[in-house]
Coordinates of C-alpha atoms in Angstrom, one line a residue:
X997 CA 0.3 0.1 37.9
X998 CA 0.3 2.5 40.9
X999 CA -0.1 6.0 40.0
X1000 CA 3.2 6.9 42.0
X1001 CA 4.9 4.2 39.3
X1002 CA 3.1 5.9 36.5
X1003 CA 4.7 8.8 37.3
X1004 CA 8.3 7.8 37.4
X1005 CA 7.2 5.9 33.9
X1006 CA 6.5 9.3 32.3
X1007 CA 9.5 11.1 33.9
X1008 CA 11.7 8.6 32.5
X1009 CA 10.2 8.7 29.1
X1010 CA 9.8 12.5 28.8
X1011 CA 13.4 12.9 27.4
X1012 CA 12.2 10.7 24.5
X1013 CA 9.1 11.9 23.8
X1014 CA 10.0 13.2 20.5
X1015 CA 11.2 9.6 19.4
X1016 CA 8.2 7.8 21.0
X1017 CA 5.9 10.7 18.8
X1018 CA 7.7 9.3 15.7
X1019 CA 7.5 5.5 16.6
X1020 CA 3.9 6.2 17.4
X1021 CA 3.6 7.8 13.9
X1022 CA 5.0 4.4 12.6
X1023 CA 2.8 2.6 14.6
X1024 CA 0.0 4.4 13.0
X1025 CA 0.9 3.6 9.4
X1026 CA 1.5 -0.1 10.8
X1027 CA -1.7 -0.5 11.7
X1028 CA -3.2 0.9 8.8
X1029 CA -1.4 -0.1 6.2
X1030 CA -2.5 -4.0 7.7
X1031 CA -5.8 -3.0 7.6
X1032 CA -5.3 -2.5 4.0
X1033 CA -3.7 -5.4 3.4
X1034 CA -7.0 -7.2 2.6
X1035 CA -8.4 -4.7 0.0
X1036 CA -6.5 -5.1 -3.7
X1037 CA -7.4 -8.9 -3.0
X1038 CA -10.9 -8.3 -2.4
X1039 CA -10.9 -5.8 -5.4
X1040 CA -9.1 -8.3 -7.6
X1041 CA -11.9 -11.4 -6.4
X1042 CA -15.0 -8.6 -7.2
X1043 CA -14.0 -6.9 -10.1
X1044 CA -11.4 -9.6 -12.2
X1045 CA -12.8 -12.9 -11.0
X1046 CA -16.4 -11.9 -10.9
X1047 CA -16.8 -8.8 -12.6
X1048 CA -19.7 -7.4 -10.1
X1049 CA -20.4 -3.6 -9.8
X1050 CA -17.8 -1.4 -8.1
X1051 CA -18.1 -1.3 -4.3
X1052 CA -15.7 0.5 -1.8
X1053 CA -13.2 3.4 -1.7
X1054 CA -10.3 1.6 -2.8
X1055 CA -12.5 -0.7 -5.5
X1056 CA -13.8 3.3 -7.0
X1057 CA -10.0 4.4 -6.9
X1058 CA -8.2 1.7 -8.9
X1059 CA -11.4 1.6 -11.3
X1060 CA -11.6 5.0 -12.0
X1061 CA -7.3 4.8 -12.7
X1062 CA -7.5 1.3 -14.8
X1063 CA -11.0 1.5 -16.3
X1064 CA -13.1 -1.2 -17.2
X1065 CA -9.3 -3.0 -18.8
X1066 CA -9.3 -6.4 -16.2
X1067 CA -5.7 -6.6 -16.7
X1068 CA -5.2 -3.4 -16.0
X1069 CA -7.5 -3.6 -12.9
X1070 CA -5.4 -6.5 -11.9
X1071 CA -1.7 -4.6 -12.4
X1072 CA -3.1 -1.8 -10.3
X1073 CA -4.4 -4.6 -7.4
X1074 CA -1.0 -6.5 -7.4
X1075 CA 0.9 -2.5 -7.4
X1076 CA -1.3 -1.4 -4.2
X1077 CA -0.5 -5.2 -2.6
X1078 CA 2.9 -4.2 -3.0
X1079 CA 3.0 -0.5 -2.1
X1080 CA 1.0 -1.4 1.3
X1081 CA 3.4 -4.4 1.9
X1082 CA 6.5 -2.1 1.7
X1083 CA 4.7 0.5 3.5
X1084 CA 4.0 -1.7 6.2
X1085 CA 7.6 -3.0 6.5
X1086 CA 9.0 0.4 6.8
X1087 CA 6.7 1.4 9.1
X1088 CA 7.2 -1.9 11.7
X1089 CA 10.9 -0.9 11.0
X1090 CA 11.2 2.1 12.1
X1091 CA 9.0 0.9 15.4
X1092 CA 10.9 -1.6 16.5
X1093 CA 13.6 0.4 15.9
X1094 CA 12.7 3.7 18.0
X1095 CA 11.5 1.9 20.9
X1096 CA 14.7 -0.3 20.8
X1097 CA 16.6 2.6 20.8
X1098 CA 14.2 4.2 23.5
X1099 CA 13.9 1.2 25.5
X1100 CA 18.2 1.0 26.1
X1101 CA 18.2 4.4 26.8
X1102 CA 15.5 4.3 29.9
X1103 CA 17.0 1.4 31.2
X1104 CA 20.4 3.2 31.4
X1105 CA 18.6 6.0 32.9
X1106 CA 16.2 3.7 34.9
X1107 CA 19.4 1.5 36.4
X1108 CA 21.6 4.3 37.0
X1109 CA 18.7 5.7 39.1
X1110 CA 18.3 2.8 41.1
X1111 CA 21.9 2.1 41.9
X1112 CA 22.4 6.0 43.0
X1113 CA 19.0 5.3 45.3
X1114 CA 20.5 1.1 46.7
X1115 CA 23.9 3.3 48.1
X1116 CA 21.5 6.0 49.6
X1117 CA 19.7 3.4 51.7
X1118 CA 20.4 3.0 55.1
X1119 CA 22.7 0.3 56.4
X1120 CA 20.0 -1.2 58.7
X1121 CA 18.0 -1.8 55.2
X1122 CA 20.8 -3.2 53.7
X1123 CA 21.0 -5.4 56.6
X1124 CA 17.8 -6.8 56.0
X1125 CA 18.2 -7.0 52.3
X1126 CA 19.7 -9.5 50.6
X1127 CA 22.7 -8.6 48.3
X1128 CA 21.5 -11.1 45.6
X1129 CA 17.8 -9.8 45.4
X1130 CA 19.3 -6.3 45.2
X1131 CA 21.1 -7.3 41.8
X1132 CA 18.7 -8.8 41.1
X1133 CA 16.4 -5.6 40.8
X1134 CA 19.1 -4.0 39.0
X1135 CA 19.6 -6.5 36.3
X1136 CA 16.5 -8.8 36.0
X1137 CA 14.3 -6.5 36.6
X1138 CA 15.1 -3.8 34.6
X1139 CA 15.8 -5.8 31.6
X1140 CA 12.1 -6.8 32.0
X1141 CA 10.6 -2.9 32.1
X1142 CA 13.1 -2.2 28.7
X1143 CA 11.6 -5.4 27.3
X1144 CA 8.6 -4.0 27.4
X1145 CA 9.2 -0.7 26.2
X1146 CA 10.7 -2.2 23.0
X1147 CA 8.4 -4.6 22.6
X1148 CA 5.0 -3.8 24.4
X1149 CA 4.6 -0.6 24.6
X1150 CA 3.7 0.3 20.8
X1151 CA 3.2 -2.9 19.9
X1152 CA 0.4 -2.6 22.2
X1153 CA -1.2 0.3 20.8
X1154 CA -0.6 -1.3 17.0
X1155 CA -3.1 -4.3 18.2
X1156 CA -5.5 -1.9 19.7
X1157 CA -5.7 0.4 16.0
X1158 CA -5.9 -2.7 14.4
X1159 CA -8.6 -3.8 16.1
X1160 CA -10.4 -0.6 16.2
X1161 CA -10.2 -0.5 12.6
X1162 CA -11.6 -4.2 12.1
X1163 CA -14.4 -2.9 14.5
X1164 CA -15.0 -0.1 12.5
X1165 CA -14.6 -1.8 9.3
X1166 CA -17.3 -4.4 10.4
X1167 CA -19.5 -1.5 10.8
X1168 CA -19.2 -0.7 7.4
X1169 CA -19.7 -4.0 6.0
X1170 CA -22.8 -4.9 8.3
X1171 CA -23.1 -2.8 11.7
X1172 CA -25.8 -5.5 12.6
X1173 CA -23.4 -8.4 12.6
X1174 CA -20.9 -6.7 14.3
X1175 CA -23.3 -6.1 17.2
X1176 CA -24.0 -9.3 17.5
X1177 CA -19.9 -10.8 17.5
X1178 CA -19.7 -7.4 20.0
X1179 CA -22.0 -8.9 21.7
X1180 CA -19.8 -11.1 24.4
X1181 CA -16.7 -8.4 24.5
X1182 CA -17.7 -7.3 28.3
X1183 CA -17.8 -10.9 29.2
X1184 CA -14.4 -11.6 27.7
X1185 CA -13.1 -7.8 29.0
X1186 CA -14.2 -9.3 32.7
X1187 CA -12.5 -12.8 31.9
X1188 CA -9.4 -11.5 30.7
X1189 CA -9.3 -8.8 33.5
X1190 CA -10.2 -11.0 36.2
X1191 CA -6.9 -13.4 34.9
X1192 CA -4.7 -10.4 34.4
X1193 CA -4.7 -9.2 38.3
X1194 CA -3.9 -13.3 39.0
X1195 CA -1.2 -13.1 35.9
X1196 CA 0.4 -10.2 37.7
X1197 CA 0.5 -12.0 41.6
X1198 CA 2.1 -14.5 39.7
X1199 CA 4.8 -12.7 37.9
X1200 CA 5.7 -11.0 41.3
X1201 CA 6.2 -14.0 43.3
X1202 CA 8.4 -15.3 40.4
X1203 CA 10.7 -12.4 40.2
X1204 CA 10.8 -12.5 44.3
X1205 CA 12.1 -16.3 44.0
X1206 CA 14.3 -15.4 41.4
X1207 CA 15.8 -13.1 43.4
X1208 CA 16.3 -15.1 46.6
X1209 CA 17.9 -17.7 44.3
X1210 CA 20.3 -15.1 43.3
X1211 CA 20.7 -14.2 46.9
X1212 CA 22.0 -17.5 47.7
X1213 CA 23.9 -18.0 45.1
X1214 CA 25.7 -14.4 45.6
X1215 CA 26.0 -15.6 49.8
X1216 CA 27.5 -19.4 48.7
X1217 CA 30.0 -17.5 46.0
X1218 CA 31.4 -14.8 48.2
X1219 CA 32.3 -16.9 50.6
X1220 CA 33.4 -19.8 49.3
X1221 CA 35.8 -20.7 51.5
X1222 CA 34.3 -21.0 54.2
X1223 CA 32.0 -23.4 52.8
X1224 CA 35.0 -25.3 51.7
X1225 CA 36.4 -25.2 54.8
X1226 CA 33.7 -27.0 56.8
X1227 CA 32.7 -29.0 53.6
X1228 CA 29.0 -27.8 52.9
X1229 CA 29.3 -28.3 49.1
X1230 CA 26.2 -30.8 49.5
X1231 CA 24.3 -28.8 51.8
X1232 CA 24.7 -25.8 49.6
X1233 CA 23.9 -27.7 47.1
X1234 CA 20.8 -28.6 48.4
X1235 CA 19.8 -25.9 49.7
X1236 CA 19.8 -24.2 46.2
X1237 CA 18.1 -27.1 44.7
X1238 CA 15.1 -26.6 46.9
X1239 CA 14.8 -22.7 46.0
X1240 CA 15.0 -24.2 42.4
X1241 CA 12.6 -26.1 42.7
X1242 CA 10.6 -23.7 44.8
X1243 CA 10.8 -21.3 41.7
X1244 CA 9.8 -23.7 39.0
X1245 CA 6.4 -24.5 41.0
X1246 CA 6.3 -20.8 41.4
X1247 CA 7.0 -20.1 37.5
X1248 CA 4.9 -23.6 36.1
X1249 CA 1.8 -21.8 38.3
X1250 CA 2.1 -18.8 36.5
X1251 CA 2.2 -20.1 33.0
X1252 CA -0.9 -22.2 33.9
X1253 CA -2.9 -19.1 34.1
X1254 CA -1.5 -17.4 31.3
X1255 CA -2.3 -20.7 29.5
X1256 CA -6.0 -20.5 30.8
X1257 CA -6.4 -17.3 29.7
X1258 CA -5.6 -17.9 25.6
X1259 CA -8.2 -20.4 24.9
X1260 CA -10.8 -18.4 27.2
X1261 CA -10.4 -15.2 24.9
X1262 CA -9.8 -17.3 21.7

């Protein structure tokens, strides 16, 4: 992203900053609370199944409240899975529903924006532009940048905590081990940047098609009859047909790479 688009990003979103602090907040407990997820099972496996010495934060805590009582150990495991599940839910909750809620909003403000700039452009641009890839900008789009406010842009930041916290959780466990799985991280980072610029060529060339397929659609519809008049249903037809099929190479191109790049990380 340009820094010129990063920019008009933040200017959009500074009206919600307050709601994107408490989704972030939410995000926060999200990611924590699945990083506890794992914890009253290991405690339960240690300290019911196997009865080994106590180990871990969590294993000292629900000791220290139970005792040495294995039923009571057990209650207090299956209580935390339960308090961290509900925490969790609540917090991926109220996430998705913030930047929901954030994500209309900039679009609204982000559209009405772009139409008050399309009527503000010159008529020789809109001479050269086509009416159909201008709605398309308008709808397509922007339905696209509030997709990913409602579902990227925290949702994003939850995967990076999480895997922090695995990282730093590793650490813990055995900091040797995790040097060594760290080990081939810069040669996945290159891989998966390297298939990212590509992704992104590819994702602009599709929404271009799409919007010259609009644009024909938008030139055949308005003035129908005309085309009815001199009979060019079939060459219309065609015509759209080959933009069609145009697009799908276009779109089956760029969910090749974006299938490449999944097993290469994996």
């Amino acid at each position: 992203m340009h820094q010129s688009e990063q920019l008009r990003l933040r200017h959009l979103l500074r009206p919600h900053a307050a709601a994107l602090a408490l989704g972030l907040l939410a995000a926060v407990g999200e990611g924590v609370a699945d990083l506890l997820e794992p914890w009253p099972i290991k405690v339960v496996f240690d300290d019911v199944l196997r009865s080994r010495p106590a180990h871990g934060w969590m294993t000292h805590l629900i000791v220290s409240l139970a005792g040495q009582d294995r039923l009571a150990i057990l209650k207090l495991a299956a209580l935390a899975v339960l308090a961290i599940a509900v925490t969790g839910a609540l917090c991926s909750y109220a996430e998705k529903s913030i930047t929901t809620s954030v994500g209309q909003w900039v679009m609204h403000d982000l559209r009405r924006t772009l139409y008050s700039h399309i009527q503000r452009l010159s008529l020789a641009y809109h001479d050269q532009k086509r009416t159909g890839d201008l709605v398309s900008r308008v709808t397509s789009d922007i339905d696209a940048i509030q997709s990913f406010i409602a579902s990227g842009l925290l949702s994003a930041f939850i995967n990076v905590l999480t895997l922090a916290g695995m990282v730093g959780v590793m650490f813990y466990i055995n900091w040797r081990f995790t040097l060594i799985a760290l080990s081939v991280a810069p040669l996945l980072a290159g891989v998966v940047y390297r298939y990212t610029r590509r992704i992104k060529r590819a994702a602009r060339e599709v929404r271009k098609k799409e919007g010259e397929i609009a644009s024909v659609i938008e030139e055949v519809l308005s003035s129908i009859r005309v085309v009815k008049a001199f009979a060019r249903e079939d060459y219309e037809q065609r015509r759209l047909e080959e933009e069609s099929l145009e697009s799908v190479g276009i779109a089956l191109a760029a969910r090749k790479l974006k299938a490449r790049l999944a097993p290469l990380v994996d």
